[in-house]
Coordinates of C-alpha atoms and ligand atoms in Angstrom, one line a residue:
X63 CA -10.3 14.5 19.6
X64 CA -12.8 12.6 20.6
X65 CA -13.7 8.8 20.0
X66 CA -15.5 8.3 16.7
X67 CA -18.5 5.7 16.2
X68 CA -19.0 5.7 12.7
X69 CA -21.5 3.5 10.5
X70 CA -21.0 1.9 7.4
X71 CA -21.7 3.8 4.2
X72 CA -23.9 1.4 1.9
X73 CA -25.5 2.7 -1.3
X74 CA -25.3 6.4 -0.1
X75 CA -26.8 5.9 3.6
X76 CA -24.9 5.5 6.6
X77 CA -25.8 1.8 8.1
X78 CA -25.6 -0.7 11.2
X79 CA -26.7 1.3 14.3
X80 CA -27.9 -2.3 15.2
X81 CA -25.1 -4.1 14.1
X82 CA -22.2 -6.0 16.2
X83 CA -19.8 -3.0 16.8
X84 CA -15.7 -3.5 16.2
X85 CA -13.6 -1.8 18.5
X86 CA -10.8 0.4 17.3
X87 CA -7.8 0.8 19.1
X88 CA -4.8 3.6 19.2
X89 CA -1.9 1.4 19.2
X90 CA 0.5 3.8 20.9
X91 CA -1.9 3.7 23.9
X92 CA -4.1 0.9 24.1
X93 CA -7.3 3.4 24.3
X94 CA -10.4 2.5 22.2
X95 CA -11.0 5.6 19.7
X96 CA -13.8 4.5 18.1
X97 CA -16.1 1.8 16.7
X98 CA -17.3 0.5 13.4
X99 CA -20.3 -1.8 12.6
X100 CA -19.8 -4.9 11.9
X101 CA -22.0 -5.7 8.6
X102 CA -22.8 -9.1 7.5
X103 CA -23.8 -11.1 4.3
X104 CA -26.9 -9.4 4.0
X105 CA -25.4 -6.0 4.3
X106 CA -22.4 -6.5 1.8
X107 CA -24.8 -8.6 -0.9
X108 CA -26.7 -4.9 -0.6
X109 CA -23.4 -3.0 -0.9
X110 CA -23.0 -5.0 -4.4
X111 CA -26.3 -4.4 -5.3
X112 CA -26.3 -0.8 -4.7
X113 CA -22.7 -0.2 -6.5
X114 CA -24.3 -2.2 -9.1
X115 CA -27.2 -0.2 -9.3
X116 CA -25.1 3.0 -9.2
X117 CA -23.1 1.6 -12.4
X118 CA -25.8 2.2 -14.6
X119 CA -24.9 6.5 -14.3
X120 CA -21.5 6.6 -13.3
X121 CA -20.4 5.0 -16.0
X122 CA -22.4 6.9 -18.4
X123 CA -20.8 10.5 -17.3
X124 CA -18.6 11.8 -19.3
X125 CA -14.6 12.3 -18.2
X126 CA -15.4 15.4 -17.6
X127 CA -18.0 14.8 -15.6
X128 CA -16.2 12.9 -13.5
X129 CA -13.4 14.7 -13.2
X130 CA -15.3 17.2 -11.6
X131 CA -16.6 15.6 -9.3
X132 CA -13.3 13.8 -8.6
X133 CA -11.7 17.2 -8.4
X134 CA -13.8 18.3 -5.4
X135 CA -12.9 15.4 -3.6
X136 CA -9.5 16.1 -3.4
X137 CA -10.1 19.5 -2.5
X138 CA -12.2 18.5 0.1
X139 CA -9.5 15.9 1.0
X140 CA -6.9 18.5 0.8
X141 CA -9.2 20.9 3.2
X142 CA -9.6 18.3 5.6
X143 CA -6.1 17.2 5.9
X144 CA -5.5 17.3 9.4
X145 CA -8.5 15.8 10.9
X146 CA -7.9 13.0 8.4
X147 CA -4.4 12.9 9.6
X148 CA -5.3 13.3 13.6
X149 CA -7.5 9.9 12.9
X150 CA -5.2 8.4 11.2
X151 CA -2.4 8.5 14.1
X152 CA -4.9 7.4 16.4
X153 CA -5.9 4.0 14.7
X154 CA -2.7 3.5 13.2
X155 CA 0.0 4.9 15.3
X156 CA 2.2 6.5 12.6
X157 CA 3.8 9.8 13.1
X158 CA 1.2 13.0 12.9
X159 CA 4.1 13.9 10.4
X160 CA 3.5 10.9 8.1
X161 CA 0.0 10.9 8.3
X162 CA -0.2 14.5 6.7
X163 CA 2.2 13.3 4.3
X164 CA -0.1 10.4 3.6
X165 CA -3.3 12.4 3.4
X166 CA -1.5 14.5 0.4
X167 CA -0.5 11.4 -1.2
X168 CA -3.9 10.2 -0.5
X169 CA -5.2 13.3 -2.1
X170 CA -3.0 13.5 -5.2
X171 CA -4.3 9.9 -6.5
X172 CA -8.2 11.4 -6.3
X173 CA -6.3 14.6 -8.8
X174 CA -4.2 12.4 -10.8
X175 CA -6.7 10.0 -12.2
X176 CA -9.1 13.0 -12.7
X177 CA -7.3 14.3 -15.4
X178 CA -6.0 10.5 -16.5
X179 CA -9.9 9.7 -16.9
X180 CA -10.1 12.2 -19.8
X181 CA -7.3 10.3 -21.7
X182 CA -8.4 6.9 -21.5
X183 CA -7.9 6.4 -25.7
X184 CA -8.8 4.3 -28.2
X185 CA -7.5 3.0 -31.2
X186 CA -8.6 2.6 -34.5
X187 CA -6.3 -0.3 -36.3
X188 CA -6.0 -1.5 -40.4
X189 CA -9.0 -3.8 -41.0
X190 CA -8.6 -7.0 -42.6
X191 CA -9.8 -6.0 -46.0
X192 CA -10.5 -2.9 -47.1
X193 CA -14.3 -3.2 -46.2
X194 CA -13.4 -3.8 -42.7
X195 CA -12.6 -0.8 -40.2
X196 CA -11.5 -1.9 -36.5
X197 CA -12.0 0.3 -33.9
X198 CA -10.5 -0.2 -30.4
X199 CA -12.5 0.9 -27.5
X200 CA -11.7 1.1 -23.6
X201 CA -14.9 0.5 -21.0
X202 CA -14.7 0.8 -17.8
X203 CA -15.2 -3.5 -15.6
X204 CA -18.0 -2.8 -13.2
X205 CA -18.3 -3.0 -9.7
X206 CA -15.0 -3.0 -8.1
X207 CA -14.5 -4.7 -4.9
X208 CA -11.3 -3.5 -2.7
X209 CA -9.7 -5.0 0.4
X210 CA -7.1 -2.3 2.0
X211 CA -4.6 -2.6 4.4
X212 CA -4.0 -0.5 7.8
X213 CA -0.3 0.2 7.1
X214 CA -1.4 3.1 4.6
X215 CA -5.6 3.6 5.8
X216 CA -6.3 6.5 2.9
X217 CA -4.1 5.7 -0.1
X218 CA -4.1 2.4 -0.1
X219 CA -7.9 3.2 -0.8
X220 CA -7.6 6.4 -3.2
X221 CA -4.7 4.2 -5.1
X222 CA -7.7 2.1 -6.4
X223 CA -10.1 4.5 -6.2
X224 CA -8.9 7.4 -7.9
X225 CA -8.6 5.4 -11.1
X226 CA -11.9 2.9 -10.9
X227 CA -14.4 5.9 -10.4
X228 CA -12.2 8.2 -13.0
X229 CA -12.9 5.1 -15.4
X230 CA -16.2 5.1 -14.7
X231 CA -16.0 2.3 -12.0
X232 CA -18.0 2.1 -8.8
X233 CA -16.5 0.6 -5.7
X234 CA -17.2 -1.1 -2.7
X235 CA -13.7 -1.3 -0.1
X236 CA -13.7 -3.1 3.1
X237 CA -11.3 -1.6 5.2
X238 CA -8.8 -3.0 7.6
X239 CA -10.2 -4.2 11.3
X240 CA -7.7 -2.1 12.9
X241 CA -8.2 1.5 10.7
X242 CA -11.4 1.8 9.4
X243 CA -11.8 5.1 10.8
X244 CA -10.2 7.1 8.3
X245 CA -11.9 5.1 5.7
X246 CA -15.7 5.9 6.8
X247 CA -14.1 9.7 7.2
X248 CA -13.0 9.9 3.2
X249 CA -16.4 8.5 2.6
X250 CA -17.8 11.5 4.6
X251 CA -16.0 13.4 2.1
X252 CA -16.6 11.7 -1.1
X253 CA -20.4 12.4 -0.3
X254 CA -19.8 16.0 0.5
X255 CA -18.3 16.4 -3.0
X256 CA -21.3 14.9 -4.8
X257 CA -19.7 11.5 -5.5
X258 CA -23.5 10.0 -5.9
X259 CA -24.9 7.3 -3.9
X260 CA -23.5 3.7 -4.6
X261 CA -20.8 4.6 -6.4
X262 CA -18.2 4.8 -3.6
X263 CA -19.4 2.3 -0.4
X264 CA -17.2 1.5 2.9
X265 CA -18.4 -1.5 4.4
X266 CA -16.5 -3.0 7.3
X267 CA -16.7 -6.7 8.0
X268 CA -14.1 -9.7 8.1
X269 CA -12.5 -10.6 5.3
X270 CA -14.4 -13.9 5.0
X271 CA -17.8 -12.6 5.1
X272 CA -16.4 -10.2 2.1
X273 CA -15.1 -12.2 0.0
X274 CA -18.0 -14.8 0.2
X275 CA -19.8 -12.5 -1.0
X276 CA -17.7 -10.3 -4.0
X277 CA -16.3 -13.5 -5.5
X278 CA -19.6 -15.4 -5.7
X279 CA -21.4 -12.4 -7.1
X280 CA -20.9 -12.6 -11.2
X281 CA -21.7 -8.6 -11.0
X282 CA -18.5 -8.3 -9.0
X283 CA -16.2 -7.6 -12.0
X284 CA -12.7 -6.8 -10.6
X285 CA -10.9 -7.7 -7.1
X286 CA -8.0 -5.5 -5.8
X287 CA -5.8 -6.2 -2.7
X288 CA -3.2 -4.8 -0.7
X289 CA -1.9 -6.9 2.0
X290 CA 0.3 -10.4 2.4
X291 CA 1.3 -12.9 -0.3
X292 CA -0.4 -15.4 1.7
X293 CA -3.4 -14.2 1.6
X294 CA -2.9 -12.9 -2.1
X295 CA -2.7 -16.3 -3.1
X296 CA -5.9 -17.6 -1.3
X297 CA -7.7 -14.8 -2.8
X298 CA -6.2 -15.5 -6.4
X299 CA -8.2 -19.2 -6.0
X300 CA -11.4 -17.7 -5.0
X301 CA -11.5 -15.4 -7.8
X302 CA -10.7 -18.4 -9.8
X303 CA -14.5 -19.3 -9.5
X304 CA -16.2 -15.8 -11.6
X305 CA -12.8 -15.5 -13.5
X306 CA -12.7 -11.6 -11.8
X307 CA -9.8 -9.2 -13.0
X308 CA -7.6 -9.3 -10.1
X309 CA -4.7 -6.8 -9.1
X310 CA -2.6 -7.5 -5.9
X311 CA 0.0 -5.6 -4.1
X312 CA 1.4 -8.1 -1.6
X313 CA 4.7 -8.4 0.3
X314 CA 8.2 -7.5 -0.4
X315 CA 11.7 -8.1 0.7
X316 CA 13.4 -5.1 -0.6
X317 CA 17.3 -5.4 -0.7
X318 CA 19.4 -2.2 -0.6
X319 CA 22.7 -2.1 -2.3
X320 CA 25.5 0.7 -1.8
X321 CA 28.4 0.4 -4.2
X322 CA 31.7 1.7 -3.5
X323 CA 31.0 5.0 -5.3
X324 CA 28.2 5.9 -3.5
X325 CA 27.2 9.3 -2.0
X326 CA 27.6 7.8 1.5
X327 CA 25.6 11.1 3.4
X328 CA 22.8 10.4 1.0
X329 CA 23.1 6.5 0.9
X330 CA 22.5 6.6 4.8
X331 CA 19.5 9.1 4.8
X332 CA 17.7 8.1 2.1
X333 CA 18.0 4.0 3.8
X334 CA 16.8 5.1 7.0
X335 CA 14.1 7.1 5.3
X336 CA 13.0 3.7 3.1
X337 CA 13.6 1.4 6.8
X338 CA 12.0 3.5 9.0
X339 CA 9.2 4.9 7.3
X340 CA 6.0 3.9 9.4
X341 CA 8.2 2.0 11.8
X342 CA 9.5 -0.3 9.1
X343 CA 5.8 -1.3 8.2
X344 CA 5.7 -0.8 4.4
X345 CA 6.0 -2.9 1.5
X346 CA 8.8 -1.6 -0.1
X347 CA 10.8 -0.8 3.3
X348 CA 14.4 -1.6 2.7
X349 CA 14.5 -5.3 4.4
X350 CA 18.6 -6.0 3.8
X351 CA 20.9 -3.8 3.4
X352 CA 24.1 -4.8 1.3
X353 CA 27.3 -2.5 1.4
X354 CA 30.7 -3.3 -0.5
X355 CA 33.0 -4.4 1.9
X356 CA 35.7 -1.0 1.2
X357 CA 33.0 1.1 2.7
X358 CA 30.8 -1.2 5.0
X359 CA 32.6 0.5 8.1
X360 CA 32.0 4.2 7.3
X361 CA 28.5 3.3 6.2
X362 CA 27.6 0.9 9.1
X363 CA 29.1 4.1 11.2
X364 CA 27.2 7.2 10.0
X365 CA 24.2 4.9 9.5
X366 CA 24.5 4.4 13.3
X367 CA 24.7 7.7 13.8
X368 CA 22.0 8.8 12.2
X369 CA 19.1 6.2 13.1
X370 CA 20.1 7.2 16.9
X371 CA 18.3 10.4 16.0
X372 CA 14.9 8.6 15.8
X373 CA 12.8 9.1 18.4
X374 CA 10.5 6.4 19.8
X375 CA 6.6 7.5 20.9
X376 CA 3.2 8.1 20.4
X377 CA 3.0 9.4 16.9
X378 CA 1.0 12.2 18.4
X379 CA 3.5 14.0 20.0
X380 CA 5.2 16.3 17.7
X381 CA 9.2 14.9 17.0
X382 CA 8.3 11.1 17.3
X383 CA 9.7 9.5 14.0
X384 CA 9.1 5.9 15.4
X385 CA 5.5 5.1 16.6
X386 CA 4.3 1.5 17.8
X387 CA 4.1 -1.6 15.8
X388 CA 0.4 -2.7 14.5
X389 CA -0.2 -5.7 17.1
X390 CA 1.0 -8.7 19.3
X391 CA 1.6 -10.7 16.5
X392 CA 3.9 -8.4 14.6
X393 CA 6.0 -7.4 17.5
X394 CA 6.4 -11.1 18.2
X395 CA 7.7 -11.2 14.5
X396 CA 10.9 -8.7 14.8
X397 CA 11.4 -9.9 18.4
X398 CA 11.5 -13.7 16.8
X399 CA 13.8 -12.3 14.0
X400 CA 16.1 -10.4 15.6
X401 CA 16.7 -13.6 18.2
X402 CA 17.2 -15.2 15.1
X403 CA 19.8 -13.2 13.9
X404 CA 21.3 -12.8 17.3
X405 CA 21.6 -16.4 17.3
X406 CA 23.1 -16.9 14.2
X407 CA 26.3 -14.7 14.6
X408 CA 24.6 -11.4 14.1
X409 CA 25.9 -8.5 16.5
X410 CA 23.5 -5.8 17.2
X411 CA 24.7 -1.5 17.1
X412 CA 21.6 -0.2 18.5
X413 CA 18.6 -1.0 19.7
X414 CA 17.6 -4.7 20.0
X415 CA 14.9 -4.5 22.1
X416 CA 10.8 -3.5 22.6
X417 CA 8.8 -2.3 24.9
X418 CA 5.4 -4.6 25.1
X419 CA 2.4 -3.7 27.2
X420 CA 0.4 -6.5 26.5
X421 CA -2.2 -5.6 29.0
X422 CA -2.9 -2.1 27.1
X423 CA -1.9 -3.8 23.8
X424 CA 0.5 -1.4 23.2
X425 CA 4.1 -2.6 21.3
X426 CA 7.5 -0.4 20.2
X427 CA 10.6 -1.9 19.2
X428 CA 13.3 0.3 19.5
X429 CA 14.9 1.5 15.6
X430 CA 18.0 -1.8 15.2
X431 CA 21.0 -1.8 13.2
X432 CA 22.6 -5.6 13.2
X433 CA 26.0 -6.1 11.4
X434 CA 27.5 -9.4 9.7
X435 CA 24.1 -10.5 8.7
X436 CA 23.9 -13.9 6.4
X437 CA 21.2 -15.8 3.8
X438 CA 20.7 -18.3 6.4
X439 CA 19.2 -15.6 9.3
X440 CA 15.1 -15.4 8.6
X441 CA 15.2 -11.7 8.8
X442 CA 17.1 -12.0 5.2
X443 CA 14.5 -13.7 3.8
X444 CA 11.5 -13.3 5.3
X445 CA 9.9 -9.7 5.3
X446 CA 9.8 -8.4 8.5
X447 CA 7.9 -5.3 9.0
X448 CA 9.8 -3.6 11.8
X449 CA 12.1 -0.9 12.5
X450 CA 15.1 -3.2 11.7
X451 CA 17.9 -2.6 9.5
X452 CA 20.2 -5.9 9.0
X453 CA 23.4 -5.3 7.4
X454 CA 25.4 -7.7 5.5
X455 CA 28.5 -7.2 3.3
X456 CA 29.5 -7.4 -0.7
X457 CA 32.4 -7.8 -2.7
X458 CA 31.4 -7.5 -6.5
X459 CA 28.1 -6.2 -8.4
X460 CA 27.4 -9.7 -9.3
X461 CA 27.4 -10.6 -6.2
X462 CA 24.8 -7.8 -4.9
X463 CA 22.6 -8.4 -7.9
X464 CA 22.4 -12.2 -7.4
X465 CA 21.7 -12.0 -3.0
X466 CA 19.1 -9.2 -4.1
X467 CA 17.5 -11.3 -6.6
X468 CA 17.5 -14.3 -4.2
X469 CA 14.4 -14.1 -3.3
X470 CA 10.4 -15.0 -3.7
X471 CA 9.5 -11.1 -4.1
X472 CA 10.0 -8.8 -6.4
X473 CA 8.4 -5.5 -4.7
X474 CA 11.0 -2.7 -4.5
X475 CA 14.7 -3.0 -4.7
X476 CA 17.2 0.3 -4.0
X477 CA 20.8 0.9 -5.6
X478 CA 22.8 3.7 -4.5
X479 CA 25.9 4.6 -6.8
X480 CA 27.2 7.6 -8.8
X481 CA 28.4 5.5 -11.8
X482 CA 25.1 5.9 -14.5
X483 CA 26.6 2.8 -16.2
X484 CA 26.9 0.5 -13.0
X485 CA 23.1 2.1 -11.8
X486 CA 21.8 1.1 -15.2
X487 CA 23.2 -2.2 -15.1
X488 CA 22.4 -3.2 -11.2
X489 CA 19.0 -2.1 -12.1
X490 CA 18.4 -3.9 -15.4
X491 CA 19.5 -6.8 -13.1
X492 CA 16.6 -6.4 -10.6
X493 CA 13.9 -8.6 -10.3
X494 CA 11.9 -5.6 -9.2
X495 CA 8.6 -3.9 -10.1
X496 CA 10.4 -0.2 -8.6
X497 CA 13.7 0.6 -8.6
X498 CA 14.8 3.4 -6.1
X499 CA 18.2 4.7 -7.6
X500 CA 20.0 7.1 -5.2
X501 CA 15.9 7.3 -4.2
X502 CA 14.8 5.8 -1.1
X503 CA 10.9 7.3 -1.3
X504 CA 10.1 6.1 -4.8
X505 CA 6.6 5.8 -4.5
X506 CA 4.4 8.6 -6.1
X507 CA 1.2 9.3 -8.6
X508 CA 2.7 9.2 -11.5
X509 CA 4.8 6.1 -11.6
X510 CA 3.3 2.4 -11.7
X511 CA 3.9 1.0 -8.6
X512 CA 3.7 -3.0 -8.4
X513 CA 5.8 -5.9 -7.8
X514 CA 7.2 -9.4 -9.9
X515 CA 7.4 -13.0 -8.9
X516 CA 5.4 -13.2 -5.4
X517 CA 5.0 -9.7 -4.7
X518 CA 1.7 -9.6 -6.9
X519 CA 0.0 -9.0 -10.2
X520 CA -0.8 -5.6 -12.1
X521 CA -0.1 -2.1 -11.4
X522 CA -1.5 1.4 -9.4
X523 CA -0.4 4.8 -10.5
X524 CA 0.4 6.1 -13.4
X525 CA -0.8 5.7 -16.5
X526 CA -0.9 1.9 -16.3
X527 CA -3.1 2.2 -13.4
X528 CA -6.0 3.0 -14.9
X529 CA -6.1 0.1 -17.2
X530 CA -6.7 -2.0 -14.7
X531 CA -10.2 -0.9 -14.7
X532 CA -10.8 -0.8 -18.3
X533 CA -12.1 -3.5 -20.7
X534 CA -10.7 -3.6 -23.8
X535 CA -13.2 -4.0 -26.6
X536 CA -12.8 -4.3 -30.3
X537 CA -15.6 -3.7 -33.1
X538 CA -14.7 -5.2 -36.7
X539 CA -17.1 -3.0 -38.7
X540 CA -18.0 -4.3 -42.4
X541 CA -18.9 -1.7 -44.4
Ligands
SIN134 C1 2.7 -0.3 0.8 O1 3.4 -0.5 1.8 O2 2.0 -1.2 0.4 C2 2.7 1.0 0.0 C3 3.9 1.8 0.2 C4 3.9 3.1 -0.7 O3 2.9 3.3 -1.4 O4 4.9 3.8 -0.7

């Protein structure tokens, strides 16, 4: 493939041939694969006003309408899969294998919400006399400003925009410095399927330059993030000043927890599945794994076995389940956690070690079991987004429940049992937004994924996704 110099895409036109370029980067290799422009205030102040502009229509269509446009775009998405996916790999380094498999789930947020647009309801309530009728209506917020991160470059994008345009949103998304590739590609597509101009707009800048602008602009109606709790909570103030509808998806700390009873084949696969996804960089990758002492050996054994199967490479090769980690600075994070560990009393199975290139700016870390983990070691409570699994043992469900809950985040949390009545209770007993039981991949359209305590505010997918783009409106009618 060859490199890719896109332009922003601002009101329907494709923008900043004269602009300050960003360089994009394959992380596997250290090769530049493209550019971006680098837009300023002027250029995002005319992204607002264009997706304002653009309001006006869009969110006049009917569902139907919509849908139909909406409908095309996944096709189109769909069609295009593997180009999307060859991008993806290159400015993001995950497998060629994931990338497909995040194009379709990509894709299946644009088909959901088409459909979900046409059963955004009302209600019609008792009035307060029996003059007075009250009718319940939903309307879509406005202009919708997004800020994405590069650990998922196309659904962490169609996540928030298949339900604000099926609501009758428009939407303006900066992406990621280091994967704004594939975003300027789906906005190729979103034109080719007649999304009209304005109402979907990539522009690429820095996050400051954005959010000057989107939170001091009273037509900016609704903030969504994806990215750290650190962040989260500086953007939270911001949007403090317009009051804007904010949603976030920030960081996690996901504990594991395998009872006694568990199906121990299926216990193993489905925790290196949740780990090693994306080389550990999700937020909902298990982050602690807790086994009940009677069958901590034979798990800590076959889990062993099996995550000495992954294969460490350039996601573009076919068979590499481990690509490189994002940058410097998150390398430096597993290496620093894994010392940490080490340090602490922590003995290491496999792996234990990178491979850094800082020259090329290229970073692996090899896929890392550690045993006889404990609360005091940083990895246990500090989310480390690496292809490291720390192990630490249990005795009782109490105690499982009360380690797991331990804990500022309350992203994703795993239970593996064959007892219904323990699974119920251990996941009652989660401080969790997601609860994968015997299920280490629990994210999908239909379910409403989103996290308690410090792991953010509001929810994506499912039918409670959409409401996060809706206004709720009542009109008290005196006959
Ligand atoms: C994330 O890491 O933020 C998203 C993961 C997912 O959707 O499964």
């Amino acid at each position: 493939m060859k490199r890719l110099d896109l332009l922003n895409y601002i009101g329907g036109e494709w923008t900043g041939k004269d602009l300050e370029k960003i360089e994009v980067t394959n992380p596997a290799t250290g090769e530049i694969v493209g550019s971006v422009p680098k837009a300023g205030e002027q250029e995002v102040k005319r992204t607002v006003e264009a997706a304002h502009r653009a309001f006006a229509e869009w969110s006049k269509k009917t569902a139907a309408e919509r849908a139909q446009v909406l409908r095309n775009y996944y096709q189109l998405i769909m069609d295009n899969r593997d180009e999307l996916a060859e991008i993806m790999t290159r400015e993001n380094g995950k497998p060629l294998r994931e990338s497909r498999g995040e194009v379709e789930y990509a894709a299946s947020f644009i088909e959901w919400y088409a459909e979900e647009g046409k059963r955004v309801y009302g209600r019609t309530v008792p009035g307060k006399s029996e003059n007075h009728r009250i009718h319940v209506i939903k309307q879509p917020v406005g202009v919708v400003a997004a800020i994405t991160p590069w650990n998922f470059p196309a659904a962490m994008i169609t996540r928030k925009l298949g339900p604000a345009l099926a609501a009758g949103c428009t939407f303006i998304v900066k992406p990621p410095e280091q994967t704004p590739l594939t975003a300027l590609k789906l906005a190729e597509l979103a034109e080719q399927a007649g999304v009209p101009k304005g109402v979907l707009n990539v522009v690429c800048t820095d996050p400051e330059t954005f959010t000057n602008v989107v939170l001091n602009d009273a037509r900016v109606r609704k903030l969504t993030f994806t990215g750290s709790t650190e962040v989260g909570r500086l953007l939270m103030k911001k949007a403090s000043e317009n009051i804007v509808k904010i949603s976030l998806e920030l960081g996690g700390h996901a504990p594991v927890i395998v009872c006694d009873d568990a199906d121990l084949e299926q216990a193993v696969k489905m925790t290196v599945a949740s780990k090693f996804r994306n080389s550990g960089q999700t937020c909902i990758c298990a982050n602690r794994v807790y086994v009940q002492s009677s069958i901590y050996d034979a798990f800590v054994e076959k889990f062993v076995d099996e995550v000495k199967t992954l294969k460490v490479g350039n996601g573009i090769e076919e068979g590499v389940d481990i690509g490189p980690l994002i940058d410097e600075q998150g390398y430096e994070k597993v290496e620093r956690q894994v010392k940490d560990a080490l340090e602490k009393g922590a003995k290491c199975l496999i792996g234990g070690k990178g491979r850094a290139d800082r020259e090329r700016g290229t970073f692996f870390y090899e896929p890392t079991v550690l045993i006889d983990m404990k609360e005091n070691m940083e990895m246990m409570r500090v989310e480390t987004f690496g292809p490291v699994a720390p192990v630490q043992k249990f005795e009782t469900d109490e105690e499982a429940v009360r380690l797991a809950n331990d804990s500022p985040y309350g992203l994703a949390a795993y239970v593996f049992t064959q007892n219904v009545s323990r699974g119920i209770k251990i996941a009652e007993g989660l401080e969790y937004g997601i609860v994968g039981w015997n299920d280490g991949l629990p994210s999908t359209v239909q379910a409403p994924f989103g996290g308690m305590k410090q792991s953010g505010l509001g929810r994506e997918g499912g039918s409670e996704g959409i409401e996060e783009y809706l206004e709720v409106k009542y009109l008290s009618i005196n006959l």
